[in-house]
Amino acid sequence: MTNNEKLIHLFSEALTIAPELVVDSLQYNTIPQWDSTAHMVLIAQLEAEFEIMLDTDDIIDMSSVAKAREILARYDIDF
Amino acid sequence: MAELMLREGARVIAVARSKDKLEQLAKCLDRLETYPLDITQTQDIKPFFAWLQKQGGLDVLINNAGMMEPKGFGFIKGEDLQQSFTTNLFSLFPLCQFAARLMSKKGGSIINVSSVLAQKATLGQAVYSASKAGGEALTKNLALELAGQKVRVNAIAPGSIDTSLLDNLSEQALAQTLAEIPMQRLGLPQEVAQLALFLASDESQYITGQVITIDGGWSL
């Protein structure tokens, strides 16, 4: 599985939405499934999968799928 | 607490500021692992949890650090507030944030060690009491937020326990406290450890957001 596929899978699992709905433009708090609780589940899963610990600023900044990819790249996760 | 948890078969990592004290403790307790960390230095907390992540995660976090410096209300300085609140309350935020993320996948138990003084007014303890009361409020709020992730958050509120924390109390204050305790003795550290073990274990898997007092009846 590529890192991008992992990312989509993790979003899909944490937000309990179909993988097809995980697109770059998907934004935090624009669907009921991506609320603050799901966001923390997502963060925990991203950290576990990619073996990183995110800074609080990055957790707050992770406001879309595209932004998540951008932030993870800063932690040496290649997409 | 470390001794009891080890005896129960847990892998225990003791965290403290002093490397020397940790080494002394590790000499007394077989299998105890240690990690020197000053929890008031926020920037040092993340590397500790990154290390824990590499160790395979975290099941239980016991926030046991605390400082108590009794002072009359009129003598409290800004730096007293800063020190006490940073140790007793502010540090709990990053510690619980990181721990909750590590526990998120399979659940876990966070235990904040509060004090009976969080709810009981005692002369000279305004700072300690207020900081511990904040920790109890945090415990309840976190319990609510993390229940869905099977992360339980509880607090233990010990009364007067026979530890070094009492060193700062005058003989007179200690005698007065003893006179107020219906069971007429100080609590033992192992009695608090037994409660922590219960809250850490699956025996308490339906308990969250609670502050459990252990004080020989002092708060009655």
mmCIF file of C-alpha atoms in Angstrom:
data_model
loop_
_atom_site.group_PDB
_atom_site.id
_atom_site.type_symbol
_atom_site.label_atom_id
_atom_site.label_comp_id
_atom_site.label_asym_id
_atom_site.label_seq_id
_atom_site.Cartn_x
_atom_site.Cartn_y
_atom_site.Cartn_z
ATOM 1 C CA MET A 1 0.000 0.000 0.000
ATOM 2 C CA THR A 2 1.395 3.413 -0.917
ATOM 3 C CA ASN A 3 1.398 6.239 1.613
ATOM 4 C CA ASN A 4 -1.408 7.909 -0.298
ATOM 5 C CA GLU A 5 -3.497 4.744 -0.151
ATOM 6 C CA LYS A 6 -2.750 4.479 3.568
ATOM 7 C CA LEU A 7 -3.844 8.085 4.043
ATOM 8 C CA ILE A 8 -7.157 7.506 2.271
ATOM 9 C CA HIS A 9 -7.736 4.299 4.201
ATOM 10 C CA LEU A 10 -7.049 6.022 7.531
ATOM 11 C CA PHE A 11 -9.360 8.931 6.745
ATOM 12 C CA SER A 12 -12.052 6.500 5.626
ATOM 13 C CA GLU A 13 -11.691 4.433 8.793
ATOM 14 C CA ALA A 14 -11.475 7.337 11.253
ATOM 15 C CA LEU A 15 -14.348 9.302 9.718
ATOM 16 C CA THR A 16 -16.363 6.173 8.857
ATOM 17 C CA ILE A 17 -16.912 7.320 5.277
ATOM 18 C CA ALA A 18 -16.359 5.565 1.961
ATOM 19 C CA PRO A 19 -12.817 5.839 0.555
ATOM 20 C CA GLU A 20 -14.236 7.530 -2.573
ATOM 21 C CA LEU A 21 -15.289 10.451 -0.392
ATOM 22 C CA VAL A 22 -11.739 11.052 0.802
ATOM 23 C CA VAL A 23 -10.708 13.718 -1.685
ATOM 24 C CA ASP A 24 -8.297 16.633 -1.332
ATOM 25 C CA SER A 25 -11.091 19.158 -0.959
ATOM 26 C CA LEU A 26 -12.730 17.361 1.970
ATOM 27 C CA GLN A 27 -12.559 19.739 4.917
ATOM 28 C CA TYR A 28 -12.852 19.456 8.667
ATOM 29 C CA ASN A 29 -16.327 20.134 10.077
ATOM 30 C CA THR A 30 -17.979 20.191 6.636
ATOM 31 C CA ILE A 31 -19.462 16.735 7.113
ATOM 32 C CA PRO A 32 -20.986 15.439 10.368
ATOM 33 C CA GLN A 33 -18.516 12.549 10.450
ATOM 34 C CA TRP A 34 -15.461 14.812 10.639
ATOM 35 C CA ASP A 35 -16.049 16.381 14.030
ATOM 36 C CA SER A 36 -13.535 17.063 16.780
ATOM 37 C CA THR A 37 -13.788 13.525 18.175
ATOM 38 C CA ALA A 38 -13.212 11.900 14.788
ATOM 39 C CA HIS A 39 -10.369 14.339 14.192
ATOM 40 C CA MET A 40 -8.532 13.065 17.270
ATOM 41 C CA VAL A 41 -9.156 9.461 16.220
ATOM 42 C CA LEU A 42 -7.751 10.346 12.807
ATOM 43 C CA ILE A 43 -4.690 11.998 14.342
ATOM 44 C CA ALA A 44 -4.047 8.969 16.554
ATOM 45 C CA GLN A 45 -4.319 6.629 13.572
ATOM 46 C CA LEU A 46 -2.037 8.750 11.393
ATOM 47 C CA GLU A 47 0.544 8.859 14.189
ATOM 48 C CA ALA A 48 0.370 5.116 14.734
ATOM 49 C CA GLU A 49 0.524 4.234 11.033
ATOM 50 C CA PHE A 50 3.336 6.600 10.105
ATOM 51 C CA GLU A 51 5.123 6.334 13.478
ATOM 52 C CA ILE A 52 5.229 10.061 14.085
ATOM 53 C CA MET A 53 4.096 12.415 16.844
ATOM 54 C CA LEU A 54 2.430 15.533 15.497
ATOM 55 C CA ASP A 55 2.782 18.969 17.031
ATOM 56 C CA THR A 56 -0.405 20.490 18.400
ATOM 57 C CA ASP A 57 -0.214 23.300 15.826
ATOM 58 C CA ASP A 58 -0.179 20.725 13.037
ATOM 59 C CA ILE A 59 -3.146 18.879 14.545
ATOM 60 C CA ILE A 60 -5.125 22.106 14.540
ATOM 61 C CA ASP A 61 -3.917 23.000 11.030
ATOM 62 C CA MET A 62 -4.950 19.662 9.547
ATOM 63 C CA SER A 63 -8.162 21.076 8.167
ATOM 64 C CA SER A 64 -8.454 19.124 4.910
ATOM 65 C CA VAL A 65 -7.173 16.009 3.205
ATOM 66 C CA ALA A 66 -4.831 18.126 1.089
ATOM 67 C CA LYS A 67 -3.538 19.890 4.188
ATOM 68 C CA ALA A 68 -2.999 16.554 5.913
ATOM 69 C CA ARG A 69 -0.800 15.390 3.047
ATOM 70 C CA GLU A 70 1.129 18.676 3.158
ATOM 71 C CA ILE A 71 1.695 18.433 6.911
ATOM 72 C CA LEU A 72 2.668 14.760 6.828
ATOM 73 C CA ALA A 73 5.226 15.534 4.126
ATOM 74 C CA ARG A 74 6.949 17.758 6.668
ATOM 75 C CA TYR A 75 7.376 14.666 8.836
ATOM 76 C CA ASP A 76 9.219 12.943 5.980
ATOM 77 C CA ILE A 77 6.211 10.993 4.762
ATOM 78 C CA ASP A 78 6.485 10.833 0.990
ATOM 79 C CA PHE A 79 3.433 11.001 -1.247
ATOM 80 C CA MET B 1 2.841 2.394 42.772
ATOM 81 C CA ALA B 2 5.691 1.226 40.544
ATOM 82 C CA GLU B 3 6.435 -1.636 42.923
ATOM 83 C CA LEU B 4 2.855 -2.870 42.936
ATOM 84 C CA MET B 5 2.417 -2.553 39.165
ATOM 85 C CA LEU B 6 5.651 -4.469 38.593
ATOM 86 C CA ARG B 7 4.505 -7.184 40.971
ATOM 87 C CA GLU B 8 1.331 -7.473 38.909
ATOM 88 C CA GLY B 9 3.446 -8.105 35.826
ATOM 89 C CA ALA B 10 3.193 -4.711 34.160
ATOM 90 C CA ARG B 11 6.001 -3.066 32.265
ATOM 91 C CA VAL B 12 6.556 0.125 34.242
ATOM 92 C CA ILE B 13 8.416 3.242 33.168
ATOM 93 C CA ALA B 14 9.077 5.644 36.017
ATOM 94 C CA VAL B 15 9.464 9.281 35.037
ATOM 95 C CA ALA B 16 11.053 11.982 37.169
ATOM 96 C CA ARG B 17 13.285 15.028 36.926
ATOM 97 C CA SER B 18 16.176 13.540 38.852
ATOM 98 C CA LYS B 19 18.242 10.960 37.029
ATOM 99 C CA ASP B 20 19.952 10.039 40.310
ATOM 100 C CA LYS B 21 16.684 9.336 42.106
ATOM 101 C CA LEU B 22 15.472 7.273 39.181
ATOM 102 C CA GLU B 23 18.675 5.244 39.238
ATOM 103 C CA GLN B 24 18.284 4.662 42.974
ATOM 104 C CA LEU B 25 14.710 3.527 42.444
ATOM 105 C CA ALA B 26 15.684 1.220 39.598
ATOM 106 C CA LYS B 27 18.265 -0.421 41.889
ATOM 107 C CA CYS B 28 15.490 -1.267 44.365
ATOM 108 C CA LEU B 29 12.905 -2.445 41.840
ATOM 109 C CA ASP B 30 13.769 -5.229 39.474
ATOM 110 C CA ARG B 31 12.543 -4.696 35.866
ATOM 111 C CA LEU B 32 11.734 -1.020 36.483
ATOM 112 C CA GLU B 33 12.572 1.159 33.501
ATOM 113 C CA THR B 34 13.198 4.854 33.882
ATOM 114 C CA TYR B 35 13.006 7.996 31.790
ATOM 115 C CA PRO B 36 14.336 11.310 33.105
ATOM 116 C CA LEU B 37 11.865 14.055 32.244
ATOM 117 C CA ASP B 38 10.869 17.360 33.733
ATOM 118 C CA ILE B 39 7.158 17.523 32.945
ATOM 119 C CA THR B 40 7.170 21.295 33.330
ATOM 120 C CA GLN B 41 9.348 21.521 30.211
ATOM 121 C CA THR B 42 6.636 21.110 27.578
ATOM 122 C CA GLN B 43 9.087 20.708 24.708
ATOM 123 C CA ASP B 44 10.525 17.581 26.351
ATOM 124 C CA ILE B 45 7.191 15.797 26.632
ATOM 125 C CA LYS B 46 6.745 15.007 22.946
ATOM 126 C CA PRO B 47 10.072 13.115 22.593
ATOM 127 C CA PHE B 48 9.079 10.996 25.586
ATOM 128 C CA PHE B 49 5.812 9.961 23.969
ATOM 129 C CA ALA B 50 7.524 9.426 20.610
ATOM 130 C CA TRP B 51 9.827 7.032 22.476
ATOM 131 C CA LEU B 52 6.812 5.326 24.079
ATOM 132 C CA GLN B 53 5.235 4.971 20.653
ATOM 133 C CA LYS B 54 8.328 3.097 19.475
ATOM 134 C CA GLN B 55 8.101 0.902 22.579
ATOM 135 C CA GLY B 56 4.691 -0.325 21.439
ATOM 136 C CA GLY B 57 2.299 2.188 22.982
ATOM 137 C CA LEU B 58 0.801 2.939 26.335
ATOM 138 C CA ASP B 59 -1.971 1.315 28.382
ATOM 139 C CA VAL B 60 -1.882 3.359 31.577
ATOM 140 C CA LEU B 61 -0.674 6.850 32.455
ATOM 141 C CA ILE B 62 -0.463 7.865 36.107
ATOM 142 C CA ASN B 63 0.099 11.574 36.571
ATOM 143 C CA ASN B 64 1.610 11.567 40.010
ATOM 144 C CA ALA B 65 3.878 14.620 39.972
ATOM 145 C CA GLY B 66 2.929 17.355 42.366
ATOM 146 C CA MET B 67 4.251 20.204 44.435
ATOM 147 C CA MET B 68 2.902 21.751 47.602
ATOM 148 C CA GLU B 69 4.270 24.869 49.234
ATOM 149 C CA PRO B 70 1.873 26.110 51.898
ATOM 150 C CA LYS B 71 1.665 29.891 52.089
ATOM 151 C CA GLY B 72 -0.738 32.410 53.526
ATOM 152 C CA PHE B 73 -2.899 33.988 50.830
ATOM 153 C CA GLY B 74 -1.276 37.397 51.199
ATOM 154 C CA PHE B 75 2.192 35.967 50.586
ATOM 155 C CA ILE B 76 1.511 34.236 47.282
ATOM 156 C CA LYS B 77 3.646 35.571 44.429
ATOM 157 C CA GLY B 78 3.123 35.201 40.705
ATOM 158 C CA GLU B 79 6.048 32.787 40.515
ATOM 159 C CA ASP B 80 4.461 30.561 43.180
ATOM 160 C CA LEU B 81 1.341 30.342 41.060
ATOM 161 C CA GLN B 82 3.331 29.668 37.917
ATOM 162 C CA GLN B 83 5.368 26.852 39.497
ATOM 163 C CA SER B 84 2.489 25.123 41.220
ATOM 164 C CA PHE B 85 0.025 25.407 38.381
ATOM 165 C CA THR B 86 2.611 24.284 35.831
ATOM 166 C CA THR B 87 3.463 21.173 37.859
ATOM 167 C CA ASN B 88 0.033 20.307 39.241
ATOM 168 C CA LEU B 89 -2.231 21.324 36.374
ATOM 169 C CA PHE B 90 -0.767 22.724 33.148
ATOM 170 C CA SER B 91 1.522 19.739 32.582
ATOM 171 C CA LEU B 92 -1.495 17.432 32.632
ATOM 172 C CA PHE B 93 -2.715 18.879 29.343
ATOM 173 C CA PRO B 94 0.145 17.795 27.051
ATOM 174 C CA LEU B 95 0.661 14.575 29.021
ATOM 175 C CA CYS B 96 -2.982 13.579 28.614
ATOM 176 C CA GLN B 97 -3.113 14.759 24.995
ATOM 177 C CA PHE B 98 -0.208 12.580 23.922
ATOM 178 C CA ALA B 99 -1.313 9.653 26.078
ATOM 179 C CA ALA B 100 -4.851 9.749 24.713
ATOM 180 C CA ARG B 101 -3.519 9.534 21.161
ATOM 181 C CA LEU B 102 -1.319 6.565 22.005
ATOM 182 C CA MET B 103 -4.244 4.846 23.741
ATOM 183 C CA SER B 104 -6.804 5.722 21.099
ATOM 184 C CA LYS B 105 -6.556 2.456 19.174
ATOM 185 C CA LYS B 106 -7.090 -0.067 21.957
ATOM 186 C CA GLY B 107 -8.183 2.069 24.909
ATOM 187 C CA GLY B 108 -6.429 2.803 28.154
ATOM 188 C CA SER B 109 -6.589 4.359 31.574
ATOM 189 C CA ILE B 110 -5.379 7.778 32.669
ATOM 190 C CA ILE B 111 -5.136 8.343 36.409
ATOM 191 C CA ASN B 112 -4.560 11.845 37.718
ATOM 192 C CA VAL B 113 -3.398 12.014 41.293
ATOM 193 C CA SER B 114 -5.306 14.873 42.888
ATOM 194 C CA SER B 115 -5.706 15.591 46.570
ATOM 195 C CA VAL B 116 -8.455 15.782 49.129
ATOM 196 C CA LEU B 117 -7.395 19.418 49.428
ATOM 197 C CA ALA B 118 -8.865 20.077 45.985
ATOM 198 C CA GLN B 119 -12.272 20.090 47.666
ATOM 199 C CA LYS B 120 -11.354 20.807 51.283
ATOM 200 C CA ALA B 121 -10.279 24.271 52.388
ATOM 201 C CA THR B 122 -7.177 24.283 54.567
ATOM 202 C CA LEU B 123 -5.198 27.280 55.773
ATOM 203 C CA GLY B 124 -2.216 28.099 53.558
ATOM 204 C CA GLN B 125 -3.201 25.764 50.734
ATOM 205 C CA ALA B 126 -4.996 28.106 48.335
ATOM 206 C CA VAL B 127 -2.554 27.553 45.464
ATOM 207 C CA TYR B 128 -2.256 23.798 45.855
ATOM 208 C CA SER B 129 -5.986 23.399 46.351
ATOM 209 C CA ALA B 130 -6.894 25.498 43.316
ATOM 210 C CA SER B 131 -4.384 23.740 41.064
ATOM 211 C CA LYS B 132 -5.595 20.290 42.140
ATOM 212 C CA ALA B 133 -9.241 21.326 41.739
ATOM 213 C CA GLY B 134 -8.357 22.268 38.169
ATOM 214 C CA GLY B 135 -6.952 18.787 37.664
ATOM 215 C CA GLU B 136 -10.190 17.246 38.864
ATOM 216 C CA ALA B 137 -12.209 19.395 36.453
ATOM 217 C CA LEU B 138 -9.863 18.354 33.655
ATOM 218 C CA THR B 139 -10.315 14.696 34.640
ATOM 219 C CA LYS B 140 -14.079 14.885 34.249
ATOM 220 C CA ASN B 141 -13.947 16.786 30.969
ATOM 221 C CA LEU B 142 -11.368 14.439 29.477
ATOM 222 C CA ALA B 143 -13.350 11.423 30.585
ATOM 223 C CA LEU B 144 -16.306 12.749 28.623
ATOM 224 C CA GLU B 145 -14.233 13.480 25.510
ATOM 225 C CA LEU B 146 -12.324 10.209 25.506
ATOM 226 C CA ALA B 147 -15.035 7.735 26.534
ATOM 227 C CA GLY B 148 -15.791 6.931 22.895
ATOM 228 C CA GLN B 149 -12.181 5.892 22.388
ATOM 229 C CA LYS B 150 -12.324 3.588 25.421
ATOM 230 C CA VAL B 151 -9.855 5.776 27.257
ATOM 231 C CA ARG B 152 -10.950 6.085 30.873
ATOM 232 C CA VAL B 153 -9.874 9.080 32.930
ATOM 233 C CA ASN B 154 -10.158 9.095 36.702
ATOM 234 C CA ALA B 155 -8.552 10.859 39.618
ATOM 235 C CA ILE B 156 -7.419 9.719 43.019
ATOM 236 C CA ALA B 157 -7.747 12.225 45.831
ATOM 237 C CA PRO B 158 -5.521 11.127 48.690
ATOM 238 C CA GLY B 159 -5.702 12.721 52.099
ATOM 239 C CA SER B 160 -2.611 12.861 54.276
ATOM 240 C CA ILE B 161 -0.347 10.116 53.017
ATOM 241 C CA ASP B 162 2.986 9.348 54.601
ATOM 242 C CA THR B 163 5.213 10.683 51.776
ATOM 243 C CA SER B 164 7.831 13.409 51.360
ATOM 244 C CA LEU B 165 5.080 15.817 50.291
ATOM 245 C CA LEU B 166 4.312 16.232 53.991
ATOM 246 C CA ASP B 167 7.864 17.415 54.694
ATOM 247 C CA ASN B 168 6.772 20.989 54.054
ATOM 248 C CA LEU B 169 4.091 20.825 56.757
ATOM 249 C CA SER B 170 4.934 22.093 60.222
ATOM 250 C CA GLU B 171 4.697 19.656 63.140
ATOM 251 C CA GLN B 172 1.741 21.614 64.430
ATOM 252 C CA ALA B 173 -0.088 21.412 61.098
ATOM 253 C CA LEU B 174 0.589 17.689 60.875
ATOM 254 C CA ALA B 175 -0.671 17.087 64.408
ATOM 255 C CA GLN B 176 -3.798 19.074 63.665
ATOM 256 C CA THR B 177 -4.404 17.089 60.497
ATOM 257 C CA LEU B 178 -4.020 13.790 62.347
ATOM 258 C CA ALA B 179 -6.516 14.947 64.932
ATOM 259 C CA GLU B 180 -9.040 15.562 62.139
ATOM 260 C CA ILE B 181 -8.690 12.120 60.524
ATOM 261 C CA PRO B 182 -11.362 9.744 61.867
ATOM 262 C CA MET B 183 -9.101 6.737 61.275
ATOM 263 C CA GLN B 184 -6.423 8.515 63.368
ATOM 264 C CA ARG B 185 -3.454 7.765 61.146
ATOM 265 C CA LEU B 186 -1.763 8.840 57.946
ATOM 266 C CA GLY B 187 -2.481 6.844 54.808
ATOM 267 C CA LEU B 188 0.169 4.560 53.424
ATOM 268 C CA PRO B 189 1.591 4.938 49.921
ATOM 269 C CA GLN B 190 0.749 1.298 49.200
ATOM 270 C CA GLU B 191 -2.916 1.984 49.987
ATOM 271 C CA VAL B 192 -2.974 4.664 47.296
ATOM 272 C CA ALA B 193 -1.099 2.306 44.979
ATOM 273 C CA GLN B 194 -3.812 -0.347 45.422
ATOM 274 C CA LEU B 195 -6.425 2.161 44.309
ATOM 275 C CA ALA B 196 -4.297 3.166 41.317
ATOM 276 C CA LEU B 197 -3.911 -0.505 40.392
ATOM 277 C CA PHE B 198 -7.688 -0.937 40.514
ATOM 278 C CA LEU B 199 -8.243 2.077 38.259
ATOM 279 C CA ALA B 200 -5.529 0.889 35.894
ATOM 280 C CA SER B 201 -7.012 -2.588 35.608
ATOM 281 C CA ASP B 202 -10.018 -3.987 33.771
ATOM 282 C CA GLU B 203 -11.670 -4.434 37.169
ATOM 283 C CA SER B 204 -12.693 -0.781 36.820
ATOM 284 C CA GLN B 205 -13.562 -0.862 33.125
ATOM 285 C CA TYR B 206 -16.945 0.872 33.616
ATOM 286 C CA ILE B 207 -15.561 3.650 35.797
ATOM 287 C CA THR B 208 -14.595 6.939 34.221
ATOM 288 C CA GLY B 209 -14.677 10.614 35.157
ATOM 289 C CA GLN B 210 -14.589 9.865 38.873
ATOM 290 C CA VAL B 211 -12.557 11.367 41.670
ATOM 291 C CA ILE B 212 -12.038 8.708 44.305
ATOM 292 C CA THR B 213 -11.085 9.953 47.726
ATOM 293 C CA ILE B 214 -8.771 7.914 49.942
ATOM 294 C CA ASP B 215 -8.310 9.790 53.183
ATOM 295 C CA GLY B 216 -9.304 7.715 56.225
ATOM 296 C CA GLY B 217 -12.475 9.742 56.468
ATOM 297 C CA TRP B 218 -10.749 13.137 56.704
ATOM 298 C CA SER B 219 -13.144 14.792 54.278
ATOM 299 C CA LEU B 220 -16.286 13.530 56.026
#
